[in-house]
Amino acid sequence: MKPSGSKLMAGIAALLIGQAALQYNIFPLWQKNYAPKQSTPIGLSPEQLLLAFAGFREFMAGVLWVQADGFFHSGNYDAILPMLRLVTWLDPHQVDIYSTGAWHMAYNFTDESQRSDRRYIVPALKFLEEGIQNNPTIWDLYFEMGWTYYHKVQDPASATQWLAQANEFEKMITARRHILAHAYEKSGQLQNSVDTWVDLVDRAEEEYRKKPDNWEAQIERDTTRNNLEQMLIRIVRRYGDQPETQPPVNLNFDATVKVVRPRVILVEGKLGIPTIGTRVDVIVRNKGHNMEYDPAKLQTFSFEVDKDLTYMQDTLAVRESKFRRELDMSKDPKMYPFTADEYEVVISYNPRFSSPHVQDRLGWLGEGMTDDNYLVEADQHLKPLGPDSKPEDKQSPVRMVRKVITLTRDQILMRGSRDRVNAPN
Amino acid sequence: MNATLAIARATFGEAIRKRVLLIILLVALLILLVTPAFEVLAVREQKTILTSFGLGIIQLAGALIAIILCINMIPQEIERRTIYTILSKPVLRHHFVLGKFLGAMQTLAFAFLLMGVAFMLVMYLTLREIDPKVVKGLIMFFFQSSLLAGVTLFFSTFASPLVNFFLSGGTFLVGNILSNFLNTIEKNPQVGSMTRIPVQILVLLMPNFANFNVQNPIINPEQQLTDETAYLVQTVAYGGVYICLLLVAAVLIFNQREM
């Protein structure tokens, strides 16, 4: 029987209401589970945009990521940055893109001497922060944030906050949980470090009891036990009844800077540490510019960095209590623009980042060292303690040596003189 | 009902002999087979890329097959005058439309089965594992393509194939954007009700293809979802109801058409 037009119309109306009711219920769930976190991607070619609009966002993200990987392997790092932005716009749940992208920014934009461009560290931290906001239930990016603070920024106190959050996730890789204990140790929070190792030993023992034939469980148990034991021994050696850190050793620290060619400086000096394996830090920066590694400094993520900022950081090895090296910044004018009038060369030694055998003599906080001229006390974030410092800033301040030398732009560029310039101390 | 099933069988038989559909299917299968070439990536990235590529290719091929399959379904029968032979028998027009659609769904099911098996084979050979969640994605894409087939069949009752191609493609595009558009509007407090309400009405009226795009949590399995089963069941029901709506509308137009 042929259905009548009016019956069909009634059917259409009923079905239209039915589908609208279903859509009304589906939309809130779609928003919660599947809605893209970012706005529309800008920068895609028309056909890519069409594919992304047609529901193939993840597919496009995959295509672009493979392309970005190709750029990485060919060393074309500049091309990677916009790709990263596009991929995370298309699929903000691919945590690997955030972690790999932040790693590229923090580590891989290097000068001719393989020194990374530290201006990109803050964008890297911001990128990770955005990744965490988009993926708050996944441990990876909390760990990456903590690791970047711990290893790249060398700010273990800030690292502990992120690593502690990562360790709260049950799925966290076991071996990576150790970093929190190391970060507590490096930031001078010794009790927290011991507590973390005790917790890790308990977890490892429990896992080994469950899987006695599993070699990984056995290794983890042995490693955590050994690390806890080492930590306790170090505390006793450094702070026991007869501490090896006393009496303090006088470092007799000093350093000089010479401009040997335009944008090339020779840093040399002495540091009286009676053992090998020590390195001093050298920073060349616009005068008064203290790099603050805080993602809150950027309102939103941006690849743009201050093109007028010169910020070079390197370490020099100390051999037979002396250090000496030329630092060449002439081949990378984009990274070291030298557009400001004055620059600071900061030469410092911080015992907190020394190897354990050096710390056995100097202590975690530098209690075992002194210096007649350049000894300073700095808080965990390496800012000098001043009258405005808050009480919490003064927790476990570290004793370090630091000398700051000021150079003018003309001196660094060797303008007005063809001779070597000895920087005023 | 027998007449409807007979038309469906004939449509399926005709569809799998169409070169253009076989070429799309073959290209999709070939691309699926070469996806392991991304072995330069890290293991986890490789799995992510493989899954996103595989599902993306299947979704794209499914959409193309749905449009190209249904675009000619009714106009070709009229052009060849074979429709007169069919309708001269005890076959009603709504049997014809329903039979054509069921044939299209059968063809899509066949294509998805082939692509799904190929994808899982590639996944197993590359990663030595098969993620069962992929099946969920394949099923949702099948319903998405079926809905698109319904849209194309509906347009084919009154539009020429070329016009239908753009109409169906455009509907697919808009149907994928609308939810996202409404989501952006709802998050923006500066957008007034004059803009929001028309978009809300459009979202409720137009076929929403974005509902079926459930691949993101399959590609990034660490995500935590809320009421996933309820979402999937309602989405499949939505697809079914909307297809019925399109078929009834197609029958209404087709019944009134002079031949």
Short mmCIF file of N, CA and C in Angstrom, two decimals, chain A residues 228-339:
data_model
loop_
_atom_site.label_atom_id
_atom_site.label_comp_id
_atom_site.label_asym_id
_atom_site.label_seq_id
_atom_site.Cartn_x
_atom_site.Cartn_y
_atom_site.Cartn_z
N LEU A 228 68.37 4.44 48.95
CA LEU A 228 68.01 4.89 50.30
C LEU A 228 69.23 4.79 51.22
N GLU A 229 69.93 3.66 51.08
CA GLU A 229 71.12 3.43 51.93
C GLU A 229 72.17 4.51 51.65
N GLN A 230 72.40 4.78 50.36
CA GLN A 230 73.39 5.81 49.98
C GLN A 230 73.01 7.18 50.53
N MET A 231 71.73 7.49 50.47
CA MET A 231 71.23 8.78 50.94
C MET A 231 71.50 8.92 52.44
N LEU A 232 71.20 7.85 53.18
CA LEU A 232 71.40 7.91 54.64
C LEU A 232 72.89 8.02 54.97
N ILE A 233 73.72 7.27 54.22
CA ILE A 233 75.18 7.33 54.46
C ILE A 233 75.69 8.75 54.21
N ARG A 234 75.19 9.37 53.09
CA ARG A 234 75.64 10.72 52.77
C ARG A 234 75.25 11.72 53.87
N ILE A 235 74.05 11.56 54.38
CA ILE A 235 73.61 12.48 55.44
C ILE A 235 74.53 12.35 56.64
N VAL A 236 74.86 11.09 56.98
CA VAL A 236 75.74 10.87 58.15
C VAL A 236 77.13 11.44 57.87
N ARG A 237 77.66 11.18 56.64
CA ARG A 237 79.01 11.67 56.31
C ARG A 237 79.06 13.20 56.33
N ARG A 238 77.99 13.81 55.85
CA ARG A 238 78.03 15.27 55.70
C ARG A 238 77.55 16.02 56.94
N TYR A 239 76.66 15.39 57.69
CA TYR A 239 76.07 16.11 58.84
C TYR A 239 76.13 15.32 60.14
N GLY A 240 76.90 14.23 60.18
CA GLY A 240 76.97 13.41 61.38
C GLY A 240 77.82 14.05 62.47
N ASP A 241 78.24 13.22 63.44
CA ASP A 241 79.02 13.74 64.57
C ASP A 241 80.36 14.32 64.12
N GLN A 242 80.96 13.65 63.14
CA GLN A 242 82.24 14.16 62.62
C GLN A 242 82.07 14.45 61.13
N PRO A 243 81.42 15.59 60.81
CA PRO A 243 81.10 15.84 59.40
C PRO A 243 82.34 16.05 58.53
N GLU A 244 82.32 15.41 57.37
CA GLU A 244 83.46 15.55 56.45
C GLU A 244 83.46 16.93 55.78
N THR A 245 82.38 17.66 55.98
CA THR A 245 82.29 18.99 55.36
C THR A 245 83.00 20.07 56.18
N GLN A 246 83.51 19.68 57.33
CA GLN A 246 84.17 20.66 58.20
C GLN A 246 85.64 20.32 58.40
N PRO A 247 86.56 21.25 58.54
CA PRO A 247 86.32 22.69 58.42
C PRO A 247 86.12 23.09 56.96
N PRO A 248 85.48 24.24 56.72
CA PRO A 248 85.22 24.65 55.33
C PRO A 248 86.50 24.87 54.54
N VAL A 249 86.47 24.49 53.27
CA VAL A 249 87.62 24.72 52.41
C VAL A 249 87.46 26.09 51.74
N ASN A 250 88.58 26.84 51.71
CA ASN A 250 88.53 28.16 51.07
C ASN A 250 88.72 27.98 49.56
N LEU A 251 87.75 28.40 48.79
CA LEU A 251 87.79 28.16 47.35
C LEU A 251 88.72 29.12 46.61
N ASN A 252 89.03 30.23 47.22
CA ASN A 252 89.87 31.25 46.56
C ASN A 252 89.40 31.51 45.13
N PHE A 253 88.10 31.68 45.01
CA PHE A 253 87.50 31.82 43.68
C PHE A 253 87.80 33.19 43.07
N ASP A 254 88.11 33.16 41.80
CA ASP A 254 88.20 34.42 41.06
C ASP A 254 88.05 34.12 39.56
N ALA A 255 87.70 35.12 38.81
CA ALA A 255 87.51 34.91 37.37
C ALA A 255 87.75 36.22 36.63
N THR A 256 88.24 36.09 35.39
CA THR A 256 88.39 37.27 34.53
C THR A 256 87.77 36.98 33.17
N VAL A 257 87.43 38.05 32.48
CA VAL A 257 86.85 37.90 31.14
C VAL A 257 87.62 38.79 30.18
N LYS A 258 88.00 38.24 29.05
CA LYS A 258 88.65 39.03 28.00
C LYS A 258 87.87 38.88 26.72
N VAL A 259 87.69 40.00 26.03
CA VAL A 259 87.08 39.89 24.71
C VAL A 259 88.23 39.68 23.73
N VAL A 260 88.27 38.51 23.11
CA VAL A 260 89.42 38.20 22.25
C VAL A 260 89.14 38.48 20.78
N ARG A 261 87.89 38.36 20.40
CA ARG A 261 87.45 38.76 19.06
C ARG A 261 86.04 39.31 19.23
N PRO A 262 85.51 40.01 18.25
CA PRO A 262 84.13 40.49 18.40
C PRO A 262 83.19 39.33 18.72
N ARG A 263 82.44 39.46 19.81
CA ARG A 263 81.47 38.47 20.27
C ARG A 263 82.11 37.16 20.76
N VAL A 264 83.40 37.19 21.00
CA VAL A 264 84.08 35.99 21.53
C VAL A 264 84.77 36.39 22.82
N ILE A 265 84.44 35.71 23.92
CA ILE A 265 85.08 36.06 25.19
C ILE A 265 85.88 34.88 25.71
N LEU A 266 86.93 35.22 26.42
CA LEU A 266 87.74 34.20 27.08
C LEU A 266 87.49 34.33 28.58
N VAL A 267 86.97 33.24 29.16
CA VAL A 267 86.70 33.24 30.60
C VAL A 267 87.73 32.36 31.25
N GLU A 268 88.43 32.88 32.23
CA GLU A 268 89.38 32.04 32.96
C GLU A 268 89.39 32.42 34.42
N GLY A 269 89.79 31.47 35.23
CA GLY A 269 89.79 31.76 36.66
C GLY A 269 90.24 30.57 37.47
N LYS A 270 90.03 30.65 38.78
CA LYS A 270 90.47 29.57 39.66
C LYS A 270 89.36 29.24 40.66
N LEU A 271 89.30 27.99 41.03
CA LEU A 271 88.33 27.52 42.00
C LEU A 271 89.00 26.39 42.77
N GLY A 272 89.30 26.62 44.02
CA GLY A 272 90.12 25.69 44.78
C GLY A 272 89.39 24.47 45.31
N ILE A 273 88.83 23.70 44.40
CA ILE A 273 88.18 22.45 44.84
C ILE A 273 89.14 21.30 44.59
N PRO A 274 89.50 20.60 45.66
CA PRO A 274 90.58 19.61 45.54
C PRO A 274 90.14 18.29 44.94
N THR A 275 89.31 18.30 43.94
CA THR A 275 88.92 17.04 43.30
C THR A 275 88.42 17.36 41.90
N ILE A 276 88.42 16.38 41.03
CA ILE A 276 87.93 16.62 39.66
C ILE A 276 86.42 16.45 39.61
N GLY A 277 85.83 16.85 38.49
CA GLY A 277 84.39 16.66 38.30
C GLY A 277 83.58 17.88 38.68
N THR A 278 84.22 19.05 38.70
CA THR A 278 83.50 20.26 39.06
C THR A 278 83.37 21.16 37.83
N ARG A 279 82.28 21.85 37.73
CA ARG A 279 82.08 22.78 36.61
C ARG A 279 81.55 24.10 37.15
N VAL A 280 82.02 25.19 36.57
CA VAL A 280 81.46 26.50 36.93
C VAL A 280 80.49 26.93 35.84
N ASP A 281 79.48 27.69 36.24
CA ASP A 281 78.48 28.18 35.30
C ASP A 281 78.88 29.57 34.80
N VAL A 282 78.66 29.80 33.52
CA VAL A 282 78.89 31.14 32.96
C VAL A 282 77.61 31.57 32.24
N ILE A 283 77.17 32.76 32.59
CA ILE A 283 75.99 33.32 31.91
C ILE A 283 76.38 34.67 31.34
N VAL A 284 76.08 34.89 30.07
CA VAL A 284 76.24 36.23 29.47
C VAL A 284 74.82 36.71 29.14
N ARG A 285 74.45 37.86 29.70
CA ARG A 285 73.06 38.30 29.50
C ARG A 285 72.98 39.83 29.49
N ASN A 286 71.87 40.31 28.96
CA ASN A 286 71.60 41.75 29.02
C ASN A 286 71.66 42.17 30.49
N LYS A 287 72.29 43.27 30.77
CA LYS A 287 72.46 43.68 32.16
C LYS A 287 71.10 43.83 32.86
N GLY A 288 71.00 43.20 34.01
CA GLY A 288 69.78 43.31 34.82
C GLY A 288 68.68 42.34 34.42
N HIS A 289 68.91 41.56 33.37
CA HIS A 289 67.86 40.63 32.94
C HIS A 289 68.04 39.29 33.65
N ASN A 290 67.19 39.05 34.64
CA ASN A 290 67.24 37.77 35.34
C ASN A 290 66.16 36.87 34.75
N MET A 291 66.58 35.86 34.03
CA MET A 291 65.61 34.98 33.35
C MET A 291 64.73 34.28 34.38
N GLU A 292 63.44 34.52 34.30
CA GLU A 292 62.53 33.85 35.24
C GLU A 292 61.82 32.73 34.49
N TYR A 293 62.16 31.51 34.89
CA TYR A 293 61.60 30.35 34.21
C TYR A 293 60.23 30.02 34.81
N ASP A 294 59.24 30.79 34.40
CA ASP A 294 57.91 30.64 34.97
C ASP A 294 56.89 30.75 33.84
N PRO A 295 56.11 29.68 33.59
CA PRO A 295 55.15 29.77 32.49
C PRO A 295 54.14 30.89 32.67
N ALA A 296 53.92 31.30 33.92
CA ALA A 296 52.95 32.39 34.16
C ALA A 296 53.41 33.70 33.53
N LYS A 297 54.69 33.76 33.15
CA LYS A 297 55.20 34.98 32.52
C LYS A 297 54.59 35.19 31.14
N LEU A 298 54.09 34.11 30.56
CA LEU A 298 53.42 34.22 29.26
C LEU A 298 51.92 34.02 29.48
N GLN A 299 51.13 34.94 28.96
CA GLN A 299 49.68 34.82 29.14
C GLN A 299 49.16 33.61 28.34
N THR A 300 49.56 33.54 27.08
CA THR A 300 49.25 32.37 26.27
C THR A 300 50.52 31.89 25.60
N PHE A 301 50.49 30.65 25.13
CA PHE A 301 51.69 30.10 24.51
C PHE A 301 52.02 30.85 23.22
N SER A 302 53.30 31.14 23.04
CA SER A 302 53.76 31.77 21.81
C SER A 302 55.19 31.33 21.53
N PHE A 303 55.49 31.15 20.25
CA PHE A 303 56.85 30.78 19.88
C PHE A 303 57.77 32.00 19.84
N GLU A 304 57.18 33.17 19.93
CA GLU A 304 57.98 34.39 19.83
C GLU A 304 58.84 34.55 21.08
N VAL A 305 60.10 34.87 20.87
CA VAL A 305 60.97 35.17 22.00
C VAL A 305 61.51 36.59 21.80
N ASP A 306 62.07 37.13 22.88
CA ASP A 306 62.59 38.50 22.83
C ASP A 306 63.83 38.54 21.92
N LYS A 307 63.64 39.13 20.74
CA LYS A 307 64.73 39.14 19.76
C LYS A 307 65.88 40.05 20.17
N ASP A 308 65.65 40.90 21.17
CA ASP A 308 66.71 41.80 21.63
C ASP A 308 67.44 41.26 22.85
N LEU A 309 67.03 40.09 23.30
CA LEU A 309 67.66 39.53 24.50
C LEU A 309 68.81 38.61 24.12
N THR A 310 69.96 38.90 24.72
CA THR A 310 71.10 37.99 24.60
C THR A 310 71.19 37.23 25.92
N TYR A 311 71.13 35.92 25.84
CA TYR A 311 71.23 35.12 27.06
C TYR A 311 71.96 33.83 26.72
N MET A 312 73.21 33.75 27.09
CA MET A 312 74.02 32.57 26.82
C MET A 312 74.39 31.92 28.15
N GLN A 313 74.24 30.61 28.23
CA GLN A 313 74.63 29.91 29.46
C GLN A 313 75.46 28.69 29.08
N ASP A 314 76.55 28.51 29.80
CA ASP A 314 77.43 27.37 29.52
C ASP A 314 78.11 26.97 30.82
N THR A 315 78.78 25.83 30.80
CA THR A 315 79.56 25.42 31.98
C THR A 315 81.00 25.16 31.56
N LEU A 316 81.93 25.45 32.45
CA LEU A 316 83.34 25.23 32.17
C LEU A 316 83.89 24.21 33.16
N ALA A 317 84.69 23.28 32.67
CA ALA A 317 85.26 22.26 33.54
C ALA A 317 86.41 22.85 34.36
N VAL A 318 86.49 22.43 35.61
CA VAL A 318 87.59 22.88 36.48
C VAL A 318 88.62 21.75 36.55
N ARG A 319 89.87 22.08 36.14
CA ARG A 319 90.93 21.07 36.21
C ARG A 319 92.10 21.67 36.96
N GLU A 320 92.58 20.94 37.95
CA GLU A 320 93.67 21.41 38.80
C GLU A 320 93.36 22.81 39.33
N SER A 321 92.14 22.97 39.79
CA SER A 321 91.64 24.20 40.42
C SER A 321 91.60 25.41 39.47
N LYS A 322 91.65 25.15 38.17
CA LYS A 322 91.59 26.27 37.21
C LYS A 322 90.56 25.98 36.13
N PHE A 323 90.06 27.03 35.57
CA PHE A 323 89.16 26.88 34.41
C PHE A 323 89.50 27.96 33.39
N ARG A 324 89.32 27.61 32.11
CA ARG A 324 89.67 28.55 31.04
C ARG A 324 89.02 28.07 29.75
N ARG A 325 88.26 28.95 29.12
CA ARG A 325 87.69 28.57 27.81
C ARG A 325 87.20 29.79 27.05
N GLU A 326 87.33 29.69 25.75
CA GLU A 326 86.75 30.74 24.89
C GLU A 326 85.29 30.41 24.64
N LEU A 327 84.46 31.42 24.75
CA LEU A 327 83.04 31.24 24.45
C LEU A 327 82.70 32.08 23.23
N ASP A 328 82.41 31.38 22.15
CA ASP A 328 82.21 32.05 20.86
C ASP A 328 80.72 32.29 20.62
N MET A 329 80.33 33.55 20.53
CA MET A 329 78.93 33.88 20.25
C MET A 329 78.82 34.63 18.92
N SER A 330 79.89 34.51 18.09
CA SER A 330 79.93 35.30 16.86
C SER A 330 79.16 34.66 15.72
N LYS A 331 78.94 33.34 15.81
CA LYS A 331 78.35 32.65 14.65
C LYS A 331 76.84 32.60 14.70
N ASP A 332 76.27 33.10 15.78
CA ASP A 332 74.81 32.99 15.93
C ASP A 332 74.22 34.35 16.31
N PRO A 333 74.25 35.31 15.37
CA PRO A 333 73.77 36.66 15.71
C PRO A 333 72.28 36.71 16.06
N LYS A 334 71.48 35.77 15.56
CA LYS A 334 70.06 35.76 15.92
C LYS A 334 69.87 35.37 17.38
N MET A 335 70.72 34.48 17.84
CA MET A 335 70.60 33.99 19.21
C MET A 335 71.24 34.97 20.19
N TYR A 336 72.32 35.59 19.75
CA TYR A 336 73.03 36.55 20.60
C TYR A 336 73.10 37.89 19.85
N PRO A 337 72.00 38.64 19.86
CA PRO A 337 71.95 39.86 19.02
C PRO A 337 72.83 41.00 19.52
N PHE A 338 73.13 41.04 20.81
CA PHE A 338 73.94 42.11 21.42
C PHE A 338 73.44 43.49 20.99
N THR A 339 72.16 43.74 21.24
CA THR A 339 71.59 45.04 20.89
C THR A 339 71.51 45.98 22.09
#
